[in-house]
Amino acid sequence: MVGAVLVKHGRKVGEGLHAYDRRDHAEIVALNQAQERARGATLYVTLEPCCTTGRTAPCTKALIAAGVKRIVAAMKDPNPAVSGRGFAEFRRAGIGVVVGIEECVAKELNEAFAKWIRTGLPFLTLKAALTLDGQIAESAGRATAITGESARAAAHRLRHSADALLTGIGTVLADDPLLTDRSGEPRRKKLLRAIVDSRLRLPLKSKLVRSAKSDVIVFTMQRTDSRKASALKRAGVEVVRVPARAGHVDLRKVLRELGTRKILHVLLEAGAELNGAALKSDIVDKVALFYAPKFMGTGGVPAVGISSRWFAKSPALKSFRIDRCEPDFLVEGYFHDVYGNHGIRRKD
């Protein structure tokens, strides 16, 4: 996610953003807008300009040719293969370079890309709506409205930022969800809807199956040539067999498979069992917890299905912040730092 602004004599002469694949990068959009005014200008950009030929030509060469005199960038490219090379090219051309202005903000914008480009694995955010005492439903198998409209709108913005939604078969059987992006915003690519279903119980009449258009995938331990698997495939659902781990689908293998499909950000929207398994497998990078200012009381379903004995092993949430979603509030924080040692913006 890149934005670029060209400034000359204290005035903006061009700006751009990188919208989708196979379109000009933000720097090129800004240069095209500025034209000759780019000569002698300063470029303010969120990410190190690219120096390699990929879907587009190198931005570094275009900026040098345009006569830009200074580059102010928030962060280096997180790709280890090219990190710093663009800046080095500018310096060789006699262009001034400043790096690190608003670095924390830029790193948060590109955390999913950073995780994937360094590890081949998607960045995973666990999202849940829960009460103050940590309940997500009144009883097992019963959908319960926890948060209000503002929190639900924020949750859909989270869906829009994801490449794939991941849930468990328990949630599908209980809620029969569509798991679609209803933000109304254009997408870079179609949202992939993924289900962890060890025994392949996904109903053929479920909303997910009936709406499948090469965007629903099921991870299972069952054979992919079984009668049920064949019926799902005829309905447009992809069935992928994944090895077992402790009697359940190996979630690390699920993430590895999604990573090979260039899925950068996975949003986990699941029930207690899958949430707990994801935390125990140490695959959760970030949490987004929408709290309603209410108590459920005894008999409810906890957000995480883990024995209290796991508490001693539980990692602490880092760099967390709290935002209001009236009348609810959102807690976001990290278990893993995909960059090494970076700060995340806090809202007091």
CSV table of N, CA, C and O in Angstrom, one decimal, residues 279-280 304 306-317 335:
chain,number,residue,atom,x,y,z
A,279,LEU,N,-4.6,-20.2,18.2
A,279,LEU,CA,-3.7,-19.7,19.2
A,279,LEU,C,-2.7,-20.7,19.7
A,279,LEU,O,-1.5,-20.4,19.8
A,280,LYS,N,-3.1,-21.9,19.9
A,280,LYS,CA,-2.2,-23.0,20.3
A,280,LYS,C,-1.2,-23.3,19.3
A,280,LYS,O,0.0,-23.7,19.6
A,304,VAL,N,-12.5,-18.4,23.1
A,304,VAL,CA,-11.4,-19.3,22.8
A,304,VAL,C,-11.6,-20.6,23.6
A,304,VAL,O,-11.8,-20.6,24.8
A,306,ILE,N,-9.8,-23.1,24.9
A,306,ILE,CA,-8.6,-23.6,25.4
A,306,ILE,C,-8.7,-23.8,26.9
A,306,ILE,O,-9.3,-23.0,27.6
A,307,SER,N,-8.1,-24.9,27.4
A,307,SER,CA,-8.1,-25.2,28.8
A,307,SER,C,-7.3,-24.0,29.6
A,307,SER,O,-6.4,-23.5,29.0
A,308,SER,N,-7.7,-23.7,30.8
A,308,SER,CA,-7.1,-22.7,31.5
A,308,SER,C,-5.6,-23.0,31.9
A,308,SER,O,-4.8,-22.2,32.2
A,309,ARG,N,-5.3,-24.3,31.7
A,309,ARG,CA,-3.9,-24.7,31.9
A,309,ARG,C,-2.9,-24.1,30.9
A,309,ARG,O,-1.7,-24.0,31.1
A,310,TRP,N,-3.5,-23.6,29.7
A,310,TRP,CA,-2.7,-23.0,28.7
A,310,TRP,C,-2.3,-21.6,29.1
A,310,TRP,O,-1.4,-21.0,28.5
A,311,PHE,N,-2.9,-21.0,30.1
A,311,PHE,CA,-2.7,-19.6,30.5
A,311,PHE,C,-1.2,-19.3,30.7
A,311,PHE,O,-0.7,-18.3,30.3
A,312,ALA,N,-0.5,-20.3,31.3
A,312,ALA,CA,0.9,-20.0,31.6
A,312,ALA,C,1.8,-20.0,30.4
A,312,ALA,O,2.8,-19.3,30.3
A,313,LYS,N,1.3,-20.6,29.3
A,313,LYS,CA,2.1,-20.5,28.0
A,313,LYS,C,1.6,-19.4,27.1
A,313,LYS,O,2.2,-19.2,26.1
A,314,SER,N,0.5,-18.8,27.4
A,314,SER,CA,-0.1,-17.8,26.5
A,314,SER,C,0.9,-16.6,26.3
A,314,SER,O,1.4,-16.0,27.3
A,315,PRO,N,1.2,-16.2,25.1
A,315,PRO,CA,2.0,-15.0,24.9
A,315,PRO,C,1.2,-13.8,25.2
A,315,PRO,O,-0.1,-13.8,25.2
A,316,ALA,N,1.8,-12.7,25.6
A,316,ALA,CA,1.2,-11.5,25.9
A,316,ALA,C,1.0,-10.6,24.6
A,316,ALA,O,1.8,-10.6,23.8
A,317,LEU,N,-0.2,-10.0,24.6
A,317,LEU,CA,-0.5,-9.1,23.5
A,317,LEU,C,0.5,-7.9,23.5
A,317,LEU,O,0.6,-7.3,24.6
A,335,PHE,N,0.7,-10.5,18.4
A,335,PHE,CA,1.5,-11.6,19.0
A,335,PHE,C,2.8,-11.7,18.3
A,335,PHE,O,3.8,-12.1,19.0
